[in-house]
């Protein structure tokens, strides 16, 4: 690369200063912050695509600074030649500061002032932050709340300026898709500002609008955790959180852009919406026009036309293609109707109007921002403009795309243009009839008048833009983030998108044949994968890394009558279990199904014995009575139902909850039942009456907190209740809370009394299984903390009189524990879905487990018991296939 002589002379003439302190990097950071950050990072500014000017490590990594070579360092070259900062900026580096910057680069560009890596935000952290935020909002308003996440970018260690650019782009685009009269900026809910909440009502959106967005969303992962379920029920949607960068890069482009803004398929319909009668306005001289060539976007002539609208201005363009080559070759003197200087009047005014091929509309939204629309010659909507007429060099295929291309161009609103038609008429007065000349002058106003009108429109737009946190600059935030999202991914960014560290992700790729085939390039230093390949592979990533269940937007749920939420965001079709319990003999299973049913199944045959219908939404909790003759269930409809399992009929209906009933249980004597739900209520019911309903004897209201599990003490009138991360001990006789303590770092998902109630076992979303001493007077005395599960623990069982515990997890495993030695003895993993239930069979040498697909597995554990099996245990006589433990 050749350096101009004048620049070489300038670089050589700068004095060389001796580096005196190892903290020179701190001084360099201050120089760049003082003179450059205003355009390159402060408040998310991203001039020239550079918004990390004070991050010295990143400047070096991206070769904006080349250690040892100041002359070839782009940042220094621009500072040295005076082009950065630009002339209009008053704060400029001194000669001494430029010399200090040169010396720092020449001496190796040491970055002694590096900052500590930002703490990672896990998926569990994200969900907990969202739940904590929802709990501050009234239950009725939660259905309108949605979240945009930047956590993967935060984990990839993007700088403060880079993250703020994303927030600015998100705020601008959301309000550019709004018909509300006010600007509303997404609100951060965490210290890192990586999670941003919006209310659908801010933009006049509803659940249908959000679901249209989800139709395109490729990164949805549904997680089998208690917190994730509470969030879905509270917000009334299966996917309340989406990535902000994907949204900016996708919702800014047609057709999604049009659909979210609800723009019609033809320009005439849009004009009716905006109360515009274009033909009448032209007849009434209520429009202004500007005609010119060389617009920068259109290859040929262009006419701009402004109409007043109910919200401000409505600007449309008429674009033209090249002159007719046939006329040129014949040497005709007839003016081409594509020539606006010969035909400046449009249809309806003259016999031979100009002949355009399409155009663009820029119209003012109620909040002052702009909406955009591309159309063809007959005014039908276009997603992209024809490249033969218009082009956008910033887009990968150079096509002008409705939305993102328009925002990239109209950075300050309506761009000032100078009309050339009126001047053409003045210089060629005999080219038009007197009547046509009058019409031309009425439409194509003098420059002073049109420039004042355009300036006023731009002023209003810039005022609205500033409310979103953006400012007018050469580089626009939405188009910048779109290009960054579409760029190739390196290992750091790819790992962050799946919630892993780079080293862990590299190892996972190596261990998977399918991932190695598609993503093997990421294992190579400097290797990247394209965004399309990443999207194509994402489903394999979710499966192989066991990240959860890939969200399927085509599985639609019914909406409320007012279109504010889905009636049941948890409902699914087919054989999907939400909870499962086994009868004491292990022969039958009671299943809470996602399709609104309760099923009594024969374990060995896998056949439904009874199909119990009554709930009007998905069922989430079930339990057997002590004699297994009755079953109890609770669903998202807020109803608790008791079933006669012999007849297959409903015996009692218990109404008392306002939301999903997540936990139910029979008392040891079968005379009472207990229920808990997402409404924060725990109810103790007397079911001894003969009427159709039971009686609520005691009620514990925990307000906005969600109940996840309940266990009744085998001998005392007490219940262990899992509420959030806590466990409380409730006296069902008095209604008093006896004890309450924080049991887990995440939501407590299951509770079970051990050893006749002397101990309590708990499992959580954090994958920990803990044992608590219930004889201690102080709160939270843990006897054991057993770790191994990588997901939520859904069930716990104890083999009476032995040290053996069994746990079932969302990580698709069943684990056998010795609580005396506090160790994992065996792990069983042939399940292909979350394991919901696990129990010891009466034989004492086998266990039974079932998962969400209604698959049951029996395990021979005799080789692990080491002589601890009671001598009275009898083997199961029914022959069954016994899988081997891994």
PDB file of N, CA and C in Angstrom, residues 29 45 70 253 295 653 683 773 775 803:
ATOM      1  N   UNK A  29      -6.322   6.061  25.994  1.00  0.00           N
ATOM      2  CA  UNK A  29      -7.776   5.922  26.092  1.00  0.00           C
ATOM      3  C   UNK A  29      -8.443   7.254  26.362  1.00  0.00           C
ATOM      4  N   UNK A  45     -23.268   6.065  19.417  1.00  0.00           N
ATOM      5  CA  UNK A  45     -22.942   6.594  18.091  1.00  0.00           C
ATOM      6  C   UNK A  45     -22.036   5.628  17.354  1.00  0.00           C
ATOM      7  N   UNK A  70       2.387   2.788  12.947  1.00  0.00           N
ATOM      8  CA  UNK A  70       1.438   3.893  13.029  1.00  0.00           C
ATOM      9  C   UNK A  70       0.941   4.311  11.659  1.00  0.00           C
ATOM     10  N   UNK A 253     -36.974  -5.283   7.433  1.00  0.00           N
ATOM     11  CA  UNK A 253     -36.965  -5.670   6.028  1.00  0.00           C
ATOM     12  C   UNK A 253     -38.311  -6.293   5.651  1.00  0.00           C
ATOM     13  N   UNK A 295     -30.123  11.442  -8.426  1.00  0.00           N
ATOM     14  CA  UNK A 295     -30.519  11.509  -7.019  1.00  0.00           C
ATOM     15  C   UNK A 295     -29.596  10.743  -6.102  1.00  0.00           C
ATOM     16  N   UNK A 653     -65.346 -30.897  41.906  1.00  0.00           N
ATOM     17  CA  UNK A 653     -64.692 -29.766  41.240  1.00  0.00           C
ATOM     18  C   UNK A 653     -64.430 -28.707  42.292  1.00  0.00           C
ATOM     19  N   UNK A 683     -54.305 -23.805  49.054  1.00  0.00           N
ATOM     20  CA  UNK A 683     -55.632 -24.021  49.638  1.00  0.00           C
ATOM     21  C   UNK A 683     -55.710 -25.434  50.205  1.00  0.00           C
ATOM     22  N   UNK A 773     -32.760 -31.026  57.390  1.00  0.00           N
ATOM     23  CA  UNK A 773     -33.094 -31.572  58.706  1.00  0.00           C
ATOM     24  C   UNK A 773     -34.297 -30.813  59.246  1.00  0.00           C
ATOM     25  N   UNK A 775     -35.876 -31.382  61.956  1.00  0.00           N
ATOM     26  CA  UNK A 775     -35.949 -31.323  63.418  1.00  0.00           C
ATOM     27  C   UNK A 775     -35.247 -30.095  63.965  1.00  0.00           C
ATOM     28  N   UNK A 803     -30.572 -45.913  52.421  1.00  0.00           N
ATOM     29  CA  UNK A 803     -29.999 -44.607  52.092  1.00  0.00           C
ATOM     30  C   UNK A 803     -30.248 -44.189  50.653  1.00  0.00           C
TER      31      UNK A 803
END
